[in-house]
XYZ file of N, CA, C and O in Angstrom:
568
model
N -1.899 -1.407 22.372
C -2.242 -0.005 22.456
C -1.662 0.567 23.737
O -1.158 1.685 23.739
N -1.723 -0.210 24.810
C -1.116 0.267 26.057
C 0.384 0.389 25.907
O 0.999 1.254 26.519
N 0.979 -0.464 25.090
C 2.414 -0.382 24.855
C 2.754 0.962 24.218
O 3.739 1.610 24.579
N 1.916 1.406 23.266
C 2.127 2.708 22.634
C 2.033 3.810 23.680
O 2.852 4.728 23.716
N 1.052 3.707 24.554
C 0.863 4.735 25.565
C 1.994 4.736 26.586
O 2.475 5.799 26.989
N 2.442 3.564 27.012
C 3.532 3.487 27.981
C 4.828 4.003 27.365
O 5.552 4.788 27.976
N 5.111 3.571 26.139
C 6.331 4.072 25.495
C 6.220 5.573 25.259
O 7.208 6.298 25.365
N 5.016 6.050 24.953
C 4.824 7.489 24.802
C 5.070 8.225 26.096
O 5.578 9.343 26.100
N 4.737 7.604 27.207
C 4.992 8.227 28.517
C 6.480 8.370 28.742
O 6.962 9.434 29.126
N 7.223 7.324 28.491
C 8.668 7.367 28.697
C 9.301 8.390 27.758
O 10.153 9.177 28.157
N 8.840 8.402 26.514
C 9.436 9.311 25.540
C 9.067 10.772 25.802
O 9.835 11.667 25.457
N 7.904 11.029 26.391
C 7.534 12.419 26.662
C 8.269 12.991 27.863
O 8.383 14.203 27.985
N 8.763 12.149 28.726
C 9.473 12.632 29.908
C 10.932 12.957 29.575
O 11.539 13.822 30.180
N 11.499 12.300 28.581
C 12.916 12.427 28.283
C 13.332 13.708 27.551
O 14.396 14.239 27.837
N 12.583 14.225 26.584
C 13.114 15.354 25.793
C 13.275 16.631 26.617
O 12.549 16.864 27.580
N 14.237 17.434 26.172
C 14.510 18.704 26.839
C 13.810 19.882 26.161
O 13.788 20.972 26.699
N 13.230 19.661 24.977
C 12.578 20.769 24.277
C 11.073 20.530 24.196
O 10.606 19.385 24.164
N 10.344 21.617 24.117
C 8.890 21.546 24.021
C 8.453 20.916 22.698
O 7.465 20.187 22.652
N 9.196 21.152 21.639
C 8.835 20.596 20.326
C 8.869 19.067 20.351
O 7.940 18.405 19.870
N 9.927 18.490 20.908
C 10.005 17.029 20.984
C 8.947 16.465 21.935
O 8.365 15.410 21.682
N 8.726 17.166 23.022
C 7.684 16.734 23.960
C 6.326 16.705 23.256
O 5.575 15.730 23.377
N 6.006 17.747 22.503
C 4.731 17.800 21.774
C 4.654 16.694 20.727
O 3.593 16.092 20.534
N 5.756 16.414 20.062
C 5.770 15.336 19.060
C 5.459 13.982 19.698
O 4.624 13.228 19.194
N 6.112 13.677 20.800
C 5.879 12.391 21.457
C 4.467 12.318 22.056
O 3.851 11.262 22.063
N 3.950 13.435 22.536
C 2.563 13.457 23.034
C 1.587 13.196 21.895
O 0.567 12.539 22.082
N 1.884 13.723 20.721
C 1.057 13.484 19.547
C 1.012 11.990 19.233
O -0.057 11.433 18.995
N 2.157 11.335 19.250
C 2.184 9.893 18.993
C 1.469 9.105 20.088
O 0.811 8.102 19.814
N 1.595 9.546 21.330
C 0.900 8.887 22.432
C -0.604 8.981 22.249
O -1.345 8.075 22.637
N -1.073 10.049 21.653
C -2.504 10.216 21.385
C -3.073 9.114 20.522
O -4.249 8.755 20.644
N -2.257 8.547 19.642
C -2.732 7.431 18.837
C -3.074 6.231 19.717
O -4.035 5.521 19.464
N -2.264 6.017 20.762
C -2.555 4.922 21.687
C -3.854 5.149 22.425
O -4.668 4.232 22.581
N -4.079 6.377 22.866
C -5.314 6.688 23.591
C -6.525 6.573 22.675
O -7.557 6.017 23.057
N -6.396 7.078 21.458
C -7.515 6.989 20.510
C -7.833 5.550 20.146
O -9.000 5.154 20.072
N -6.801 4.754 19.944
C -7.020 3.344 19.622
C -7.649 2.582 20.770
O -8.515 1.732 20.579
N -7.222 2.908 21.979
C -7.800 2.248 23.152
C -9.278 2.578 23.278
O -10.095 1.717 23.618
N -9.636 3.822 23.002
C -11.042 4.241 23.116
C -11.910 3.490 22.110
O -12.977 2.985 22.450
N -11.446 3.394 20.868
C -12.225 2.722 19.831
C -12.347 1.235 20.129
O -13.436 0.655 20.052
N -11.230 0.596 20.480
C -11.263 -0.844 20.761
C -12.149 -1.165 21.954
O -12.902 -2.142 21.942
N -12.064 -0.346 22.989
C -12.897 -0.565 24.168
C -14.368 -0.414 23.838
O -15.206 -1.217 24.267
N -14.710 0.595 23.055
C -16.103 0.819 22.678
C -16.646 -0.370 21.890
O -17.734 -0.876 22.182
N -15.885 -0.854 20.921
C -16.327 -1.998 20.117
C -16.493 -3.229 20.991
O -17.475 -3.966 20.873
N -15.561 -3.464 21.897
C -15.658 -4.636 22.764
C -16.881 -4.558 23.675
O -17.572 -5.552 23.885
N -17.180 -3.374 24.189
C -18.360 -3.227 25.045
C -19.652 -3.438 24.264
O -20.614 -3.996 24.779
N -19.687 -2.993 23.027
C -20.885 -3.155 22.211
C -21.095 -4.618 21.823
O -22.221 -5.115 21.791
N -20.003 -5.325 21.532
C -20.117 -6.721 21.120
C -20.259 -7.686 22.292
O -20.650 -8.823 22.110
N -19.919 -7.261 23.475
C -19.887 -8.149 24.633
C -21.262 -8.602 25.070
O -22.287 -8.258 24.481
N -21.293 -9.433 26.104
C -22.580 -9.951 26.583
C -23.475 -8.826 27.107
O -23.028 -7.951 27.826
N -24.721 -8.873 26.682
C -25.664 -7.844 27.091
C -27.086 -8.366 26.908
O -27.316 -9.354 26.240
N -28.025 -7.653 27.473
C -29.438 -7.976 27.299
C -30.086 -6.820 26.552
O -30.277 -5.757 27.121
N -30.408 -7.021 25.309
C -31.148 -6.020 24.551
C -30.338 -4.802 24.163
O -29.164 -4.671 24.470
N -30.985 -3.905 23.464
C -30.330 -2.705 22.945
C -30.016 -1.694 24.035
O -29.170 -0.841 23.859
N -30.689 -1.775 25.149
C -30.472 -0.823 26.245
C -29.021 -0.853 26.703
O -28.448 0.175 27.048
N -28.409 -2.032 26.706
C -27.036 -2.157 27.190
C -26.046 -1.478 26.264
O -24.961 -1.090 26.696
N -26.376 -1.332 24.988
C -25.480 -0.598 24.087
C -25.358 0.843 24.545
O -24.269 1.404 24.589
N -26.481 1.442 24.888
C -26.474 2.823 25.354
C -25.722 2.942 26.676
O -24.909 3.852 26.864
N -25.974 2.012 27.583
C -25.306 2.055 28.890
C -23.799 1.873 28.723
O -23.006 2.572 29.370
N -23.383 0.964 27.832
C -21.952 0.756 27.602
C -21.307 2.011 27.018
O -20.228 2.423 27.455
N -21.963 2.627 26.048
C -21.406 3.841 25.435
C -21.335 4.978 26.442
O -20.318 5.673 26.542
N -22.396 5.166 27.199
C -22.398 6.241 28.189
C -21.387 5.982 29.295
O -20.711 6.898 29.763
N -21.289 4.735 29.721
C -20.330 4.392 30.768
C -18.899 4.642 30.345
O -18.082 5.164 31.114
N -18.584 4.305 29.106
C -17.235 4.531 28.608
C -16.921 6.020 28.558
O -15.869 6.467 29.010
N -17.837 6.807 28.032
C -17.582 8.238 27.914
C -17.659 8.945 29.269
O -16.954 9.932 29.480
N -18.471 8.443 30.172
C -18.493 9.002 31.517
C -17.154 8.758 32.199
O -16.627 9.631 32.892
N -16.599 7.574 31.988
C -15.276 7.277 32.536
C -14.219 8.215 31.973
O -13.314 8.663 32.691
N -14.321 8.525 30.693
C -13.380 9.463 30.071
C -13.490 10.837 30.734
O -12.490 11.472 31.053
N -14.722 11.298 30.949
C -14.924 12.608 31.571
C -14.452 12.624 33.017
O -13.869 13.618 33.472
N -14.693 11.554 33.748
C -14.192 11.473 35.124
C -12.661 11.476 35.131
O -12.038 12.056 36.018
N -12.067 10.836 34.130
C -10.617 10.846 34.000
C -10.069 12.242 33.779
O -8.981 12.587 34.275
N -10.816 13.064 33.053
C -10.377 14.446 32.853
C -10.391 15.218 34.178
O -9.515 16.045 34.423
N -11.377 14.941 35.014
C -11.432 15.586 36.335
C -10.243 15.139 37.182
O -9.600 15.949 37.863
N -9.929 13.852 37.135
C -8.777 13.337 37.882
C -7.489 13.963 37.348
O -6.584 14.316 38.115
N -7.400 14.135 36.028
C -6.209 14.748 35.436
C -6.011 16.176 35.931
O -4.907 16.564 36.309
N -7.076 16.954 35.943
C -6.971 18.343 36.410
C -6.569 18.377 37.880
O -5.699 19.164 38.282
N -7.166 17.512 38.689
C -6.831 17.471 40.115
C -5.380 17.051 40.316
O -4.663 17.647 41.129
N -4.945 16.048 39.560
C -3.562 15.588 39.668
C -2.596 16.681 39.236
O -1.552 16.886 39.857
N -2.940 17.389 38.153
C -2.076 18.479 37.683
C -1.987 19.598 38.720
O -0.943 20.255 38.840
N -3.034 19.810 39.459
C -3.007 20.827 40.511
C -2.087 20.396 41.654
O -1.344 21.209 42.215
N -2.126 19.102 41.992
C -1.347 18.601 43.117
C 0.114 18.325 42.771
O 0.994 18.466 43.616
N 0.360 17.893 41.545
C 1.716 17.553 41.106
C 2.158 18.631 40.128
O 1.691 18.656 38.988
N 3.041 19.492 40.536
C 3.386 20.659 39.719
C 4.439 20.368 38.645
O 4.534 21.080 37.672
N 5.237 19.340 38.793
C 6.260 19.038 37.786
C 5.654 18.286 36.603
O 4.922 17.309 36.773
N 5.972 18.734 35.377
C 5.343 18.116 34.210
C 5.848 16.707 33.960
O 5.115 15.857 33.476
N 7.080 16.418 34.310
C 7.601 15.055 34.127
C 6.896 14.081 35.082
O 6.497 12.989 34.680
N 6.743 14.483 36.318
C 6.054 13.637 37.293
C 4.583 13.452 36.900
O 4.018 12.375 37.059
N 3.992 14.518 36.368
C 2.602 14.424 35.918
C 2.465 13.420 34.775
O 1.529 12.625 34.747
N 3.405 13.433 33.845
C 3.377 12.475 32.745
C 3.464 11.040 33.267
O 2.737 10.153 32.818
N 4.372 10.806 34.198
C 4.536 9.460 34.753
C 3.275 9.005 35.496
O 2.835 7.865 35.345
N 2.690 9.896 36.276
C 1.489 9.533 37.027
C 0.294 9.272 36.121
O -0.478 8.341 36.355
N 0.134 10.108 35.107
C -1.039 9.932 34.242
C -0.941 8.687 33.374
O -1.964 8.144 32.967
N 0.253 8.215 33.106
C 0.406 7.010 32.287
C 0.545 5.738 33.120
O 0.629 4.648 32.565
N 0.564 5.865 34.429
C 0.710 4.683 35.289
C -0.480 3.727 35.123
O -0.327 2.508 35.234
N -1.661 4.256 34.826
C -2.831 3.403 34.610
C -2.702 2.493 33.402
O -3.388 1.472 33.309
N -1.819 2.828 32.494
C -1.613 1.981 31.317
C -1.026 0.624 31.693
O -1.223 -0.353 30.979
N -0.301 0.589 32.792
C 0.225 -0.702 33.251
C -0.917 -1.644 33.611
O -0.868 -2.836 33.328
N -1.955 -1.104 34.226
C -3.135 -1.903 34.535
C -3.802 -2.370 33.240
O -4.175 -3.539 33.106
N -3.932 -1.473 32.287
C -4.549 -1.835 31.004
C -3.729 -2.893 30.281
O -4.279 -3.782 29.635
N -2.427 -2.814 30.400
C -1.571 -3.809 29.763
C -1.785 -5.188 30.390
O -1.805 -6.189 29.692
N -1.993 -5.236 31.700
C -2.243 -6.523 32.350
C -3.613 -7.081 31.968
O -3.796 -8.293 31.919
N -4.579 -6.217 31.679
C -5.897 -6.691 31.255
C -5.858 -7.378 29.901
O -6.729 -8.188 29.586
N -4.855 -7.059 29.105
C -4.713 -7.685 27.786
C -4.653 -9.212 27.904
O -5.146 -9.924 27.042
N -4.071 -9.690 28.971
C -3.928 -11.125 29.158
C -5.161 -11.765 29.800
O -5.301 -12.979 29.805
N -6.073 -10.962 30.341
C -7.250 -11.487 31.020
C -8.520 -11.450 30.175
O -9.423 -12.247 30.388
N -8.604 -10.522 29.237
C -9.815 -10.338 28.444
C -9.692 -11.143 27.148
O -8.699 -11.008 26.431
N -10.688 -11.984 26.843
C -10.593 -12.777 25.614
C -10.818 -11.915 24.374
O -11.356 -10.812 24.449
N -10.404 -12.449 23.241
C -10.639 -11.768 21.969
C -12.135 -11.702 21.689
O -12.913 -12.519 22.181
N -12.522 -10.754 20.884
C -13.913 -10.605 20.481
C -14.323 -11.785 19.604
O -13.602 -12.140 18.666
N -15.474 -12.411 19.894
C -15.911 -13.524 19.043
C -16.074 -13.110 17.584
O -15.744 -13.874 16.678
N -16.569 -11.913 17.358
C -16.735 -11.443 15.972
C -15.391 -11.378 15.259
O -15.259 -11.776 14.113
N -14.376 -10.883 15.940
C -13.049 -10.791 15.338
C -12.492 -12.185 15.059
O -11.897 -12.425 14.009
N -12.660 -13.096 16.018
C -12.181 -14.464 15.826
C -12.853 -15.125 14.625
O -12.198 -15.817 13.842
N -14.146 -14.908 14.467
C -14.863 -15.486 13.330
C -14.347 -14.894 12.021
O -14.124 -15.621 11.049
N -14.131 -13.586 12.016
C -13.613 -12.935 10.801
C -12.220 -13.442 10.445
O -11.845 -13.451 9.272
N -11.454 -13.856 11.433
C -10.115 -14.371 11.190
C -10.115 -15.873 10.874
O -9.064 -16.453 10.656
N -11.306 -16.485 10.895
C -11.403 -17.913 10.600
C -11.043 -18.802 11.778
O -10.851 -20.007 11.610
N -10.978 -18.263 12.960
C -10.641 -19.025 14.165
C -11.942 -19.401 14.877
O -12.253 -18.935 15.961
N -12.690 -20.309 14.231
C -14.045 -20.629 14.677
C -14.084 -21.362 16.010
O -14.974 -21.112 16.829
N -13.154 -22.281 16.217
C -13.163 -23.040 17.475
C -12.906 -22.128 18.669
O -13.558 -22.261 19.708
N -11.986 -21.190 18.509
C -11.724 -20.236 19.591
C -12.941 -19.354 19.830
O -13.278 -19.037 20.975
N -13.627 -18.956 18.748
C -14.823 -18.129 18.885
C -15.909 -18.883 19.642
O -16.589 -18.308 20.502
N -16.065 -20.155 19.332
C -17.066 -20.969 20.039
C -16.741 -21.059 21.529
O -17.636 -20.971 22.374
N -15.461 -21.227 21.854
C -15.061 -21.302 23.258
C -15.348 -19.987 23.989
O -15.836 -19.995 25.120
N -15.069 -18.872 23.334
C -15.320 -17.564 23.962
C -16.815 -17.354 24.153
O -17.260 -16.888 25.202
N -17.600 -17.735 23.158
C -19.058 -17.595 23.266
C -19.582 -18.459 24.408
O -20.425 -18.019 25.197
N -19.101 -19.680 24.516
C -19.532 -20.566 25.602
C -19.105 -20.006 26.970
O -19.863 -20.074 27.938
N -17.922 -19.423 27.040
C -17.457 -18.839 28.291
C -18.325 -17.632 28.672
O -18.710 -17.479 29.839
N -18.668 -16.801 27.688
C -19.543 -15.657 27.961
C -20.921 -16.125 28.418
O -21.510 -15.542 29.332
N -21.414 -17.168 27.781
C -22.730 -17.682 28.149
C -22.714 -18.240 29.570
O -23.648 -17.998 30.342
N -21.655 -18.969 29.926
C -21.619 -19.521 31.290
C -21.455 -18.418 32.330
O -22.010 -18.512 33.421
N -20.712 -17.371 31.999
C -20.574 -16.243 32.916
C -21.923 -15.585 33.167
O -22.230 -15.173 34.290
N -22.741 -15.504 32.129
C -24.056 -14.876 32.242
C -25.158 -15.872 32.598
O -26.340 -15.529 32.547
N -24.761 -17.109 32.930
C -25.699 -18.174 33.291
C -26.766 -18.385 32.216
O -27.954 -18.495 32.502
N -26.303 -18.429 30.975
C -27.175 -18.667 29.822
C -26.675 -19.886 29.082
O -25.534 -20.322 29.260
N -27.532 -20.443 28.263
C -27.130 -21.546 27.400
C -27.184 -21.086 25.953
O -28.047 -20.296 25.569
N -26.241 -21.582 25.188
C -26.196 -21.261 23.767
C -26.724 -22.484 23.025
O -26.213 -23.592 23.207
N -27.754 -22.315 22.185
C -28.247 -23.455 21.416
C -27.146 -24.028 20.517
O -26.364 -23.277 19.921
N -27.081 -25.343 20.458
C -26.021 -25.985 19.670
C -26.128 -25.665 18.192
O -25.121 -25.615 17.493
N -27.368 -25.435 17.702
C -27.501 -25.114 16.279
C -26.861 -23.763 15.953
O -26.387 -23.538 14.856
N -26.821 -22.864 16.934
C -26.159 -21.564 16.732
C -24.658 -21.782 16.620
O -24.000 -21.217 15.735
N -24.103 -22.589 17.514
C -22.669 -22.855 17.455
C -22.305 -23.632 16.204
O -21.241 -23.409 15.623
N -23.160 -24.542 15.786
C -22.879 -25.329 14.589
C -22.948 -24.495 13.331
O -22.330 -24.827 12.322
N -23.699 -23.385 13.376
C -23.822 -22.552 12.186
C -22.588 -21.686 11.953
O -22.458 -21.064 10.905
N -21.677 -21.665 12.931
C -20.452 -20.859 12.753
C -19.491 -21.523 11.792
O -19.316 -22.634 11.683
């Protein structure tokens, strides 16, 4: 998804007409929308205590989006060139792209794909991070 956003950044800076710029921005929006949905699902499925954390994860994600809009307006005020603004606003995607290699796959997704051993490893890693133990009968039921 970050690849879509980064390529969209490069493509939005290159065109000389507003129509092509709008077209490439439209395609870049798919990357942003996909990132939002995937992040929300990962936060909901991730390690948490009780239903309260679902609300906190959802609010935290959307609060971050709103804070990002404030940063965008401030950046647009400070950086007057639209090409430079495009490059600056998409620079964060490089960080997101590097996170792809650090964040494990969702255990639910791994189970749905039939990759049970990998799902068990991710569950055990999440449990050790949270200083919890997973009952063996739960892992055996996968």
